[in-house]
Amino acid sequence: MSWDLSCPAWEQRLAAGLPLVPDLPLWTPEGERAVAVFKRLRLADVPGTPTMAEAGSEWFFSIVRALFGSLDPATRERMIRELFLLVPKKNSKTTYGALLMLTALLLNERPNATLIMTAPVQDVATLAFDAASGAIALDPVLQKKLHVREHLKTIVHRETRAELQIMTFDPAVLTGQKPSAVLIDELHVVAKMAKAASALRQLRGGMLPFPEAFMAFITTQSEDAPTGVFLAELTKARAIRDGRTEGVMLPVLYEFPEKLQTDVAQGWRDPKHWRLVTPNLGKSISLPRLVQDCNTAAATSEEELRAWASQHLNIQIGLALRADRWAGADFWERRANKALTLESLLTRSDVVVVGIDGGGLDDMLGLCILGRDARTGVWLWWGKAWVHRIVLEERRKAEAPRFLDFASQGDLVIVEDESDDDIADVVEIVTRVRESGLLPEKNAIGVDPVGIGAIVDALQADECGILPEQIIGISQGWRLTGAIKTTERKLAARMLEHCGSPLLAWCVGNCKAEPKGNATLITKQASGFAKIDPVMAGFNAVSLMSLAPAQNVIGEDHQLVVV
């Protein structure tokens, strides 16, 4: 029978300064024995080399107690088979993780067992090894029990012959391993590596024969929007913590409640709240030092401040803000409305226009449905995108995990290379909008004039029934400046809200603004390989909505050119 590992009162525990491990039916002797072993270990890089009993904190002792106290002494089956610890930098996570694995090696009873601690870069792996080997060197009893093989970054238990291997994360090396314990440091960095997901599957598969095995993730937030296996494990951990699903993972997430995380002025930016997510405050890090570092980051740029906050306060980044960013990006996240669906947009609007951009085999096809709220006049932006599989497998391999995340969230559709399903989907959605009776008789669908012949033909087919005068080519380049500026102003004035999709946030973050005289250019050429097609589709729609569709005005620059 599995345990309930949820912690629905986590916000109250944070506020009270209590550990985030819920009350569990632990086997007390096993848990306390592990804590006693852990507390005896010394910190080799701290003046006076204090023991963990002297330098540690209950927040991590509770994790050790739960992980080892979940081992049934009769069956040797561990009820907590995974740990997900999200904690900011400077809270000794790598050192504590290394000593946790050293504790596991000392308590392990399986002969010739393999324990692995891995980190994404050599420096972090070396730090972990130094912490473990340093603790051994400071304890005469451990020196007799354990043999440190410095050149191999391996620690061997002399009696059980079990090995603790500390290494950098390499899917080729990890594939095929059969460990009884694994700790992965900085999962958010590991997630960006090719074949990271495959390596984790292999490790989990290798652990199946061992009922006492466990896998631990200890990580900070990502400097970018979470992606790949990091996003998957983080989502799982939150779902278990909140009681929305069951699992064998113990979720310990030092992150702000949503209200504090999204409120910059009164929330995470206020140092009085920082103690909530820095459990080692007063030990490995001080509040004045955090404030100083934060002020330095803020004085550098908004981008640097966000990166600092992601690492030191676990603020989840949804939008990458670069120095040459589009001005509207500063307001984008604040105007998100997760409740805005295509259905609700059609219900609220008195008129709807459509923007389309991209669509080649090596490109992303972006669609924007832009409505005008009949009561308030607020513009409502709903978006979706399509990409061919060849983009993931050959031309954008590094972005494949991110695209797969967007697909799982429903914002991106991956179509087969020889398929026209993307065009068919666009036609289906546009047909639905047409049937709502909200499309203007003219200037209803704005398209990038280049390379959209197949889409125009499909829209004008009998099945869709769009008239030629309803489709208009939107001039790109500097002529799009008006739409770009209008979108910025609408966002700043709270007169534009959007569906809040992670895909759109990522594309907005990719937009590179390039000044040209009095014009502002946001082009695919300026943004390089970064995808912005769904945003460009939105600018095309904004160009039409700016014409006040009920008046059916045609701008002189809007001429349909099919190439």
PDB file of C-alpha atoms in Angstrom, residues 159-292:
ATOM      1  CA  GLU A 159      32.819  -4.591   4.008  1.00  0.00           C
ATOM      2  CA  THR A 160      29.943  -4.605   1.504  1.00  0.00           C
ATOM      3  CA  ARG A 161      32.133  -3.620  -1.478  1.00  0.00           C
ATOM      4  CA  ALA A 162      29.410  -1.153  -2.421  1.00  0.00           C
ATOM      5  CA  GLU A 163      30.597   1.883  -4.403  1.00  0.00           C
ATOM      6  CA  LEU A 164      29.542   5.514  -4.428  1.00  0.00           C
ATOM      7  CA  GLN A 165      30.485   6.986  -7.793  1.00  0.00           C
ATOM      8  CA  ILE A 166      30.450  10.772  -8.183  1.00  0.00           C
ATOM      9  CA  MET A 167      30.523  11.886 -11.808  1.00  0.00           C
ATOM     10  CA  THR A 168      29.336  14.391 -14.380  1.00  0.00           C
ATOM     11  CA  PHE A 169      26.073  13.547 -16.108  1.00  0.00           C
ATOM     12  CA  ASP A 170      26.791  11.551 -19.253  1.00  0.00           C
ATOM     13  CA  PRO A 171      23.885   9.602 -20.819  1.00  0.00           C
ATOM     14  CA  ALA A 172      26.332   7.263 -22.545  1.00  0.00           C
ATOM     15  CA  VAL A 173      27.917   6.286 -19.216  1.00  0.00           C
ATOM     16  CA  LEU A 174      24.677   6.125 -17.219  1.00  0.00           C
ATOM     17  CA  THR A 175      22.835   3.981 -19.748  1.00  0.00           C
ATOM     18  CA  GLY A 176      22.865   0.360 -18.647  1.00  0.00           C
ATOM     19  CA  GLN A 177      23.673   1.106 -14.994  1.00  0.00           C
ATOM     20  CA  LYS A 178      21.793  -0.787 -12.257  1.00  0.00           C
ATOM     21  CA  PRO A 179      22.117   1.484  -9.230  1.00  0.00           C
ATOM     22  CA  SER A 180      20.524   1.058  -5.837  1.00  0.00           C
ATOM     23  CA  ALA A 181      20.604   4.818  -5.263  1.00  0.00           C
ATOM     24  CA  VAL A 182      20.959   7.831  -7.552  1.00  0.00           C
ATOM     25  CA  LEU A 183      21.177  11.543  -6.807  1.00  0.00           C
ATOM     26  CA  ILE A 184      21.034  14.026  -9.678  1.00  0.00           C
ATOM     27  CA  ASP A 185      22.126  17.578  -8.908  1.00  0.00           C
ATOM     28  CA  GLU A 186      20.830  20.586 -10.912  1.00  0.00           C
ATOM     29  CA  LEU A 187      18.209  18.715 -12.917  1.00  0.00           C
ATOM     30  CA  HIS A 188      17.248  21.929 -14.716  1.00  0.00           C
ATOM     31  CA  VAL A 189      20.670  21.972 -16.408  1.00  0.00           C
ATOM     32  CA  VAL A 190      20.701  18.219 -17.048  1.00  0.00           C
ATOM     33  CA  ALA A 191      17.321  18.575 -18.785  1.00  0.00           C
ATOM     34  CA  LYS A 192      18.918  20.632 -21.563  1.00  0.00           C
ATOM     35  CA  MET A 193      21.257  17.797 -22.527  1.00  0.00           C
ATOM     36  CA  ALA A 194      20.528  15.505 -25.446  1.00  0.00           C
ATOM     37  CA  LYS A 195      19.129  12.123 -24.371  1.00  0.00           C
ATOM     38  CA  ALA A 196      18.627  13.256 -20.765  1.00  0.00           C
ATOM     39  CA  ALA A 197      15.122  11.796 -20.689  1.00  0.00           C
ATOM     40  CA  SER A 198      16.391   8.497 -22.080  1.00  0.00           C
ATOM     41  CA  ALA A 199      19.143   8.323 -19.433  1.00  0.00           C
ATOM     42  CA  LEU A 200      16.620   8.830 -16.625  1.00  0.00           C
ATOM     43  CA  ARG A 201      14.399   6.090 -18.029  1.00  0.00           C
ATOM     44  CA  GLN A 202      17.411   3.775 -18.129  1.00  0.00           C
ATOM     45  CA  LEU A 203      18.336   4.579 -14.524  1.00  0.00           C
ATOM     46  CA  ARG A 204      14.793   4.026 -13.294  1.00  0.00           C
ATOM     47  CA  GLY A 205      14.659   0.750 -15.183  1.00  0.00           C
ATOM     48  CA  GLY A 206      17.964  -0.351 -13.690  1.00  0.00           C
ATOM     49  CA  MET A 207      16.644   0.286 -10.168  1.00  0.00           C
ATOM     50  CA  LEU A 208      13.557  -1.908 -10.513  1.00  0.00           C
ATOM     51  CA  PRO A 209      15.158  -5.131  -9.173  1.00  0.00           C
ATOM     52  CA  PHE A 210      16.118  -3.402  -5.917  1.00  0.00           C
ATOM     53  CA  PRO A 211      13.173  -2.730  -3.558  1.00  0.00           C
ATOM     54  CA  GLU A 212      15.318  -0.422  -1.413  1.00  0.00           C
ATOM     55  CA  ALA A 213      16.474   1.739  -4.334  1.00  0.00           C
ATOM     56  CA  PHE A 214      15.771   5.474  -4.513  1.00  0.00           C
ATOM     57  CA  MET A 215      16.350   8.358  -6.918  1.00  0.00           C
ATOM     58  CA  ALA A 216      16.798  11.910  -5.645  1.00  0.00           C
ATOM     59  CA  PHE A 217      16.681  15.172  -7.572  1.00  0.00           C
ATOM     60  CA  ILE A 218      18.177  18.246  -5.893  1.00  0.00           C
ATOM     61  CA  THR A 219      17.905  21.356  -8.027  1.00  0.00           C
ATOM     62  CA  THR A 220      17.256  25.065  -8.241  1.00  0.00           C
ATOM     63  CA  GLN A 221      14.830  26.652 -10.677  1.00  0.00           C
ATOM     64  CA  SER A 222      15.856  27.150 -14.284  1.00  0.00           C
ATOM     65  CA  GLU A 223      17.112  30.480 -15.641  1.00  0.00           C
ATOM     66  CA  ASP A 224      14.779  29.878 -18.581  1.00  0.00           C
ATOM     67  CA  ALA A 225      11.246  28.583 -18.713  1.00  0.00           C
ATOM     68  CA  PRO A 226      11.299  24.983 -17.369  1.00  0.00           C
ATOM     69  CA  THR A 227      11.555  22.393 -20.112  1.00  0.00           C
ATOM     70  CA  GLY A 228      12.122  18.705 -20.799  1.00  0.00           C
ATOM     71  CA  VAL A 229      12.573  16.261 -17.938  1.00  0.00           C
ATOM     72  CA  PHE A 230      12.941  19.119 -15.448  1.00  0.00           C
ATOM     73  CA  LEU A 231       9.478  20.401 -16.290  1.00  0.00           C
ATOM     74  CA  ALA A 232       8.068  16.864 -16.205  1.00  0.00           C
ATOM     75  CA  GLU A 233       9.508  16.038 -12.768  1.00  0.00           C
ATOM     76  CA  LEU A 234       8.638  19.486 -11.358  1.00  0.00           C
ATOM     77  CA  THR A 235       5.051  19.152 -12.569  1.00  0.00           C
ATOM     78  CA  LYS A 236       4.814  15.678 -11.040  1.00  0.00           C
ATOM     79  CA  ALA A 237       6.224  16.892  -7.726  1.00  0.00           C
ATOM     80  CA  ARG A 238       3.752  19.780  -7.518  1.00  0.00           C
ATOM     81  CA  ALA A 239       0.836  17.500  -8.334  1.00  0.00           C
ATOM     82  CA  ILE A 240       1.819  15.082  -5.539  1.00  0.00           C
ATOM     83  CA  ARG A 241       2.443  17.929  -3.084  1.00  0.00           C
ATOM     84  CA  ASP A 242      -0.962  19.453  -3.765  1.00  0.00           C
ATOM     85  CA  GLY A 243      -2.773  16.108  -3.540  1.00  0.00           C
ATOM     86  CA  ARG A 244      -3.853  16.095  -7.172  1.00  0.00           C
ATOM     87  CA  THR A 245      -2.167  12.770  -7.845  1.00  0.00           C
ATOM     88  CA  GLU A 246      -0.485   9.938  -5.984  1.00  0.00           C
ATOM     89  CA  GLY A 247       3.098   8.789  -6.339  1.00  0.00           C
ATOM     90  CA  VAL A 248       6.250   7.482  -4.670  1.00  0.00           C
ATOM     91  CA  MET A 249       8.035  10.845  -4.915  1.00  0.00           C
ATOM     92  CA  LEU A 250       8.542  12.995  -1.824  1.00  0.00           C
ATOM     93  CA  PRO A 251       8.086  16.618  -2.993  1.00  0.00           C
ATOM     94  CA  VAL A 252       9.994  19.271  -1.040  1.00  0.00           C
ATOM     95  CA  LEU A 253       9.604  22.514  -2.950  1.00  0.00           C
ATOM     96  CA  TYR A 254      10.919  25.757  -1.523  1.00  0.00           C
ATOM     97  CA  GLU A 255       9.010  28.141  -3.756  1.00  0.00           C
ATOM     98  CA  PHE A 256       6.737  31.092  -3.113  1.00  0.00           C
ATOM     99  CA  PRO A 257       2.968  30.736  -3.169  1.00  0.00           C
ATOM    100  CA  GLU A 258       1.629  31.893  -6.524  1.00  0.00           C
ATOM    101  CA  LYS A 259       0.483  35.283  -5.231  1.00  0.00           C
ATOM    102  CA  LEU A 260       3.966  36.202  -4.002  1.00  0.00           C
ATOM    103  CA  GLN A 261       5.647  34.764  -7.069  1.00  0.00           C
ATOM    104  CA  THR A 262       3.647  36.860  -9.532  1.00  0.00           C
ATOM    105  CA  ASP A 263       3.451  40.092  -7.520  1.00  0.00           C
ATOM    106  CA  VAL A 264       6.777  41.829  -8.133  1.00  0.00           C
ATOM    107  CA  ALA A 265       6.142  44.938  -6.037  1.00  0.00           C
ATOM    108  CA  GLN A 266       4.625  43.370  -2.904  1.00  0.00           C
ATOM    109  CA  GLY A 267       5.728  39.759  -3.380  1.00  0.00           C
ATOM    110  CA  TRP A 268       9.073  38.120  -4.096  1.00  0.00           C
ATOM    111  CA  ARG A 269      10.900  41.438  -4.612  1.00  0.00           C
ATOM    112  CA  ASP A 270      10.420  42.288  -0.913  1.00  0.00           C
ATOM    113  CA  PRO A 271      13.291  40.806   1.172  1.00  0.00           C
ATOM    114  CA  LYS A 272      10.979  40.214   4.128  1.00  0.00           C
ATOM    115  CA  HIS A 273       9.569  37.224   2.229  1.00  0.00           C
ATOM    116  CA  TRP A 274      12.893  35.656   1.269  1.00  0.00           C
ATOM    117  CA  ARG A 275      13.184  33.582   4.430  1.00  0.00           C
ATOM    118  CA  LEU A 276      10.293  31.476   3.134  1.00  0.00           C
ATOM    119  CA  VAL A 277      12.398  29.899   0.394  1.00  0.00           C
ATOM    120  CA  THR A 278      15.896  30.019   1.913  1.00  0.00           C
ATOM    121  CA  PRO A 279      15.821  27.332   4.615  1.00  0.00           C
ATOM    122  CA  ASN A 280      19.551  27.667   5.317  1.00  0.00           C
ATOM    123  CA  LEU A 281      19.316  31.402   5.982  1.00  0.00           C
ATOM    124  CA  GLY A 282      21.722  32.378   8.760  1.00  0.00           C
ATOM    125  CA  LYS A 283      23.983  29.422   8.083  1.00  0.00           C
ATOM    126  CA  SER A 284      25.336  29.169   4.528  1.00  0.00           C
ATOM    127  CA  ILE A 285      23.787  32.461   3.389  1.00  0.00           C
ATOM    128  CA  SER A 286      22.780  35.762   4.999  1.00  0.00           C
ATOM    129  CA  LEU A 287      19.949  38.128   4.165  1.00  0.00           C
ATOM    130  CA  PRO A 288      22.192  41.222   3.761  1.00  0.00           C
ATOM    131  CA  ARG A 289      24.301  39.354   1.192  1.00  0.00           C
ATOM    132  CA  LEU A 290      21.190  38.327  -0.736  1.00  0.00           C
ATOM    133  CA  VAL A 291      19.903  41.910  -0.726  1.00  0.00           C
ATOM    134  CA  GLN A 292      23.248  43.194  -1.960  1.00  0.00           C
TER     135      GLN A 292
END
